[in-house]
Tab-separated table of C-alpha atoms and ligand atoms in Angstrom:
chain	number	residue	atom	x	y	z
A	1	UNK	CA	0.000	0.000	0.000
A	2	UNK	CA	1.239	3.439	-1.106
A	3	UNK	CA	2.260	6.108	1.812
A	4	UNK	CA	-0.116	8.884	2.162
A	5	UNK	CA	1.534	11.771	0.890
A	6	UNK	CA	1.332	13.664	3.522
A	7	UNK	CA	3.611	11.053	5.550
A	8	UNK	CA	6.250	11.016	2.420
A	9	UNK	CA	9.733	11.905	3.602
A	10	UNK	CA	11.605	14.770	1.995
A	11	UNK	CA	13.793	12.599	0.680
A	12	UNK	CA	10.479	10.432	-1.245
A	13	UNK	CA	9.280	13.964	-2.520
A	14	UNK	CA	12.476	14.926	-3.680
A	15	UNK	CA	13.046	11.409	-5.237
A	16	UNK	CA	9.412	11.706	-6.696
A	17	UNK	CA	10.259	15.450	-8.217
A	18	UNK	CA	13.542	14.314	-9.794
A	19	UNK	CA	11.683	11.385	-11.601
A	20	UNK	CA	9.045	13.916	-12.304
A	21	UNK	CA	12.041	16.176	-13.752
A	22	UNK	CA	13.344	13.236	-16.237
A	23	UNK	CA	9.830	13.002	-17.558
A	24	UNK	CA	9.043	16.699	-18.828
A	25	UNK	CA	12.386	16.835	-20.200
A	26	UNK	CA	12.978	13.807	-22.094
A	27	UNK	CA	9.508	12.375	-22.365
A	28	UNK	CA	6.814	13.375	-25.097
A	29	UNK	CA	4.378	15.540	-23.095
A	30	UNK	CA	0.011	14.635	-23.543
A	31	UNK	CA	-1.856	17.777	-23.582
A	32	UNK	CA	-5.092	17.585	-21.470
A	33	UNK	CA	-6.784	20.200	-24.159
A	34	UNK	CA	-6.550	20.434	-27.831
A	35	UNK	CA	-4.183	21.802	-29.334
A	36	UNK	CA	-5.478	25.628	-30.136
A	37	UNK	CA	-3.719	25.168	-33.250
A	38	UNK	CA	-6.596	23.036	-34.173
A	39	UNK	CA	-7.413	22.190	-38.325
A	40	UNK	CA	-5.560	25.675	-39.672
A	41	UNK	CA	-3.309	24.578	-42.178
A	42	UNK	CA	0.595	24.968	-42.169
A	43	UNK	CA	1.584	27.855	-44.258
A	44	UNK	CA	4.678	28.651	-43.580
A	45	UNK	CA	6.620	27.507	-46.606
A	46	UNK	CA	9.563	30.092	-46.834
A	47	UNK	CA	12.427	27.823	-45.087
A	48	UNK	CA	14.351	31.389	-43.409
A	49	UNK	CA	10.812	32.511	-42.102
A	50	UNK	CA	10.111	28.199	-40.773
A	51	UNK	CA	13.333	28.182	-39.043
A	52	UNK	CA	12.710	31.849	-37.279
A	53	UNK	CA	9.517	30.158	-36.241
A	54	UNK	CA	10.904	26.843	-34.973
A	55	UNK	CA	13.048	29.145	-32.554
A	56	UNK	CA	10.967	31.077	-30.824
A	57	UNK	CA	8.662	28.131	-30.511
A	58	UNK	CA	11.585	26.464	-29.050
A	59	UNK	CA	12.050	29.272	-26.633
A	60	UNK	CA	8.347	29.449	-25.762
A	61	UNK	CA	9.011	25.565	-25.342
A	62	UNK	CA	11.993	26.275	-22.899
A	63	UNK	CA	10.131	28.241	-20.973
A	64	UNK	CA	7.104	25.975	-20.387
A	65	UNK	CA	10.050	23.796	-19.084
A	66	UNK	CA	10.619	25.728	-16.897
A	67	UNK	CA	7.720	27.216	-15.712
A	68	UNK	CA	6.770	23.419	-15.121
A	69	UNK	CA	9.776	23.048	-12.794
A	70	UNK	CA	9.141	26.746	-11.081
A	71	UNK	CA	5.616	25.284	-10.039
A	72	UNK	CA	6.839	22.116	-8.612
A	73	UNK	CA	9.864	23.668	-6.801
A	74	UNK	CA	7.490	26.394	-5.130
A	75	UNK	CA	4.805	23.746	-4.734
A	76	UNK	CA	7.281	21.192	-2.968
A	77	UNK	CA	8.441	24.099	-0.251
A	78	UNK	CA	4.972	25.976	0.181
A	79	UNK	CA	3.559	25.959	3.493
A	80	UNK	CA	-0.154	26.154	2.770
A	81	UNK	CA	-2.296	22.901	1.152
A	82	UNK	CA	-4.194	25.464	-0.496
A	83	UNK	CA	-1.670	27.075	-1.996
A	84	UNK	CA	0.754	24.040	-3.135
A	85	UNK	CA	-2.911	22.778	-4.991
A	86	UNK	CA	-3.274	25.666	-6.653
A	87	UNK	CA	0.489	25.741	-7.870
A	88	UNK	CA	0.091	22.156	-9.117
A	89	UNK	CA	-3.056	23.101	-10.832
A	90	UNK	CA	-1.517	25.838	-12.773
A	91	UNK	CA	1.535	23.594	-13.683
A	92	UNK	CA	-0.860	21.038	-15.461
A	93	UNK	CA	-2.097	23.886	-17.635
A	94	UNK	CA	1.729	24.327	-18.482
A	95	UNK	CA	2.060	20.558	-19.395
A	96	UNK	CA	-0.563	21.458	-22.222
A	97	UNK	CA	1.541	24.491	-23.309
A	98	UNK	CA	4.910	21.887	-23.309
A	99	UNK	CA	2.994	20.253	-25.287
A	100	UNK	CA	1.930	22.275	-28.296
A	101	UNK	CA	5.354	24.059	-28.788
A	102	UNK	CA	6.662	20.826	-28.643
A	103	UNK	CA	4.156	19.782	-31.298
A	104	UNK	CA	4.940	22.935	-33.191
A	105	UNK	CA	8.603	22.888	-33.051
A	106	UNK	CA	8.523	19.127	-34.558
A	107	UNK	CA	5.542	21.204	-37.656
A	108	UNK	CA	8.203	23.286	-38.188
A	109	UNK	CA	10.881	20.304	-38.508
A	110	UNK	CA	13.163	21.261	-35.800
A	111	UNK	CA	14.211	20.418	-31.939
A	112	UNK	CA	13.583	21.244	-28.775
A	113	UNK	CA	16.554	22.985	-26.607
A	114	UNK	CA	19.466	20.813	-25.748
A	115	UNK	CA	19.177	22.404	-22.588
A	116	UNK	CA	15.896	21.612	-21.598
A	117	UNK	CA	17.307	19.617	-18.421
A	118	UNK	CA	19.623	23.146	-17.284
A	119	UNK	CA	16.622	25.031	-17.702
A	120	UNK	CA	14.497	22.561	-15.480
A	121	UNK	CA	16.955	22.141	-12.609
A	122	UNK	CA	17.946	25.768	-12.535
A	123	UNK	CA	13.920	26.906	-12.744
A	124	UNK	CA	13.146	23.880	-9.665
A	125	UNK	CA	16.300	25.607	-7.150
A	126	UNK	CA	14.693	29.072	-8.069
A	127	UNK	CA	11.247	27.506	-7.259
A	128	UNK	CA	11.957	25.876	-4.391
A	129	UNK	CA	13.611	29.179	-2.827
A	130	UNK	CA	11.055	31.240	-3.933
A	131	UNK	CA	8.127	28.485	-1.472
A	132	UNK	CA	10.514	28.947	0.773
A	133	UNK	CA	10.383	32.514	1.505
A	134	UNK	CA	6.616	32.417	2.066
A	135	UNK	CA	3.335	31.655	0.508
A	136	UNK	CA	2.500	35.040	-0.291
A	137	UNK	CA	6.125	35.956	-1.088
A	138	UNK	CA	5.787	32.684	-3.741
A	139	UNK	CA	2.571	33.811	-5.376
A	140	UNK	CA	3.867	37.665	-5.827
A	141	UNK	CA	6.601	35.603	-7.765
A	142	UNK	CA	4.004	33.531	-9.937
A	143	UNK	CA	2.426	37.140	-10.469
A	144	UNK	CA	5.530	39.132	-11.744
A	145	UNK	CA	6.164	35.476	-13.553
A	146	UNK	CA	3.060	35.530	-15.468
A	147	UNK	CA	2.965	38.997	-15.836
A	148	UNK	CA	6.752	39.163	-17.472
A	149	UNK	CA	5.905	35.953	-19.782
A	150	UNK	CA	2.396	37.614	-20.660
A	151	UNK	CA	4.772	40.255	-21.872
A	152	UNK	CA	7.167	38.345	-23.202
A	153	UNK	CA	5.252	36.584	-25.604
A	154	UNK	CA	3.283	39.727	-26.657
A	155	UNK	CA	6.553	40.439	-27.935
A	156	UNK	CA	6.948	37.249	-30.158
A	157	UNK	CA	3.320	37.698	-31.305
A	158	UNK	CA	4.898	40.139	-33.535
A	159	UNK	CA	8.017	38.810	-34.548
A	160	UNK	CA	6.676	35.367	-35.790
A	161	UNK	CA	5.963	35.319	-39.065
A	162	UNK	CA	2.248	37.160	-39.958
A	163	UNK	CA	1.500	34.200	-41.773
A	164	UNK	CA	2.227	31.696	-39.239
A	165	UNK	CA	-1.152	30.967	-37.662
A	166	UNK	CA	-0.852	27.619	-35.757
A	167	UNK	CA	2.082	29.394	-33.502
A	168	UNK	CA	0.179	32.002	-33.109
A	169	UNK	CA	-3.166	30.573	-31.749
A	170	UNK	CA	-1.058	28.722	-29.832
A	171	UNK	CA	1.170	31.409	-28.296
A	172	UNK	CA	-2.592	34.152	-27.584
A	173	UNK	CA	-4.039	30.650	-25.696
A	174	UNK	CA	-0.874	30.271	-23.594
A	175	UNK	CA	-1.225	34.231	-23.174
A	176	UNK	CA	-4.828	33.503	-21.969
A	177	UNK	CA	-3.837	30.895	-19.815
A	178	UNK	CA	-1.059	32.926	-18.213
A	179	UNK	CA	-2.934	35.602	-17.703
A	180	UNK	CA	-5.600	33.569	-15.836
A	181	UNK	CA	-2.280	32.059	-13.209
A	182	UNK	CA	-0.895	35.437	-12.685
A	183	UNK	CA	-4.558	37.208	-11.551
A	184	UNK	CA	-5.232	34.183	-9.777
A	185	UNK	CA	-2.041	33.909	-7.113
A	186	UNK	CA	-2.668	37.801	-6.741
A	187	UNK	CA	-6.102	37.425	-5.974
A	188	UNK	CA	-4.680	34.276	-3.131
A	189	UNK	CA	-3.155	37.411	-1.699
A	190	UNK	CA	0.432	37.279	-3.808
A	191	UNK	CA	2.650	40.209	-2.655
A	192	UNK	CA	4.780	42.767	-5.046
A	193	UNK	CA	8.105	41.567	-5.609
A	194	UNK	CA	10.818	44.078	-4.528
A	195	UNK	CA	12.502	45.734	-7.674
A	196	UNK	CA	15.437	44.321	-7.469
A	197	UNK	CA	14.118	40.700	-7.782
A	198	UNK	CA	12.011	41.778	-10.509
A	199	UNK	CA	15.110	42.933	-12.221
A	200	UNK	CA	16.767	39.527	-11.623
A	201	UNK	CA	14.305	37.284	-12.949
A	202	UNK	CA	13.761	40.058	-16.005
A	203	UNK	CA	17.936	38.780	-16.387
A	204	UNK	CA	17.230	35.170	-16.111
A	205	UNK	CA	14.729	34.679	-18.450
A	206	UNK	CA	16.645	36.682	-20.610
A	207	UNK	CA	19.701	34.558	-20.883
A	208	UNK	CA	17.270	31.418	-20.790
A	209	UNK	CA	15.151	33.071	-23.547
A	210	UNK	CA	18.641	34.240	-26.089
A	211	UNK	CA	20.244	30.631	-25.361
A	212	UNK	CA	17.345	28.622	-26.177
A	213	UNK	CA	16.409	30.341	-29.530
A	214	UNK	CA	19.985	28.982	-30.787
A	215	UNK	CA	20.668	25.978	-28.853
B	301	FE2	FE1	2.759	28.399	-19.797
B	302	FE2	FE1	1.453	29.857	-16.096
């Protein structure tokens, strides 16, 4: 008979994140919704404008790695049942954005990022730090998350090709989606991150974001 989870050691959970880890990185993800891209036909054709595509669909891809591993790492270390539900409930949306740019990278015949499993460790420690400083402190830092990835992908909404509509219903529905996490944890009484941090995680995903569009 299995444990009750509440009686798993730290050492189980962490054993049970790490395989958890191994799985969104190497394994093929399974989408709980459709894929928004839904019946609209490929028309990219132009193989400069496909491969421009297949990167930032491999960034948006990156990131969905590790937004997956930011939820689990903050959701591992929260304090509040409540709370740690609602982070794992967001992160199952995310396993149905992995899974469309991962879909959509393969359209667009490329690959996912080589560093998929740097991005997931580094994304759990930040995760896991960020639980540990306090619910509230964690959902202010799912807010400014969201809100900075809402952003963020505003900004590849116009640098995809215009005529590439599967990534683009893909990328507004993650938008959507994002949009729904980030009011959310505010509304569970998330707190504003201190500018610095902001600043920091503005950084990060930088980095993350200029890596992953190459490699
Ligand atoms: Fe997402
Ligand atoms: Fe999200």
């Amino acid at each position: 008979m299995q444990p009750p989870a509440a009686r798993l050691t730290l050492m189980d959970r962490l054993i049970q994140e790490f395989d958890r880890g191994l799985r969104t990185v190497a394994a093929a993800n399974v989408a709980a919704r459709p894929n928004p891209a839904g019946a609209s036909p490929e028309s990219v054709t132009d193989p400069v404008a496909r491969r421009h595509a297949a990167g930032l669909m491999r960034v948006n891809h990156a990131g969905e790695i590790a937004a997956q591993a930011l939820y689990h790492g903050q959701a591992l270390t929260a304090r509040n049942e409540t709370v740690r539900r609602s982070l794992l409930e967001a992160a199952r949306d995310e396993t149905d954005h992995l899974a469309w740019c991962e879909q959509r990278v393969r359209e667009l015949d490329s690959r996912t990022s080589l560093l998929a499993p740097i991005w997931y460790a580094g994304s759990f420690a930040i995760g896991a730090l960020a639980g540990l400083a306090g619910d509230r402190t964690s959902l202010g830092f799912v807010a400014e998350t969201e809100s900075q990835v809402i952003e963020h992908l505003e900004s590849h909404l116009h640098e995809l090709p215009p005529d590439d509509e599967r990534s683009r219903r893909i990328v507004e529905q993650m938008q959507a989606d994002e949009a729904r996490h980030g009011a959310e944890a505010r509304t569970a009484g998330g707190r504003d991150l201190p500018q610095p941090v902001r600043d920091l995680m503005r950084g990060t995903a930088r980095i993350m974001t200029r890596t992953a569009y190459r490699v």
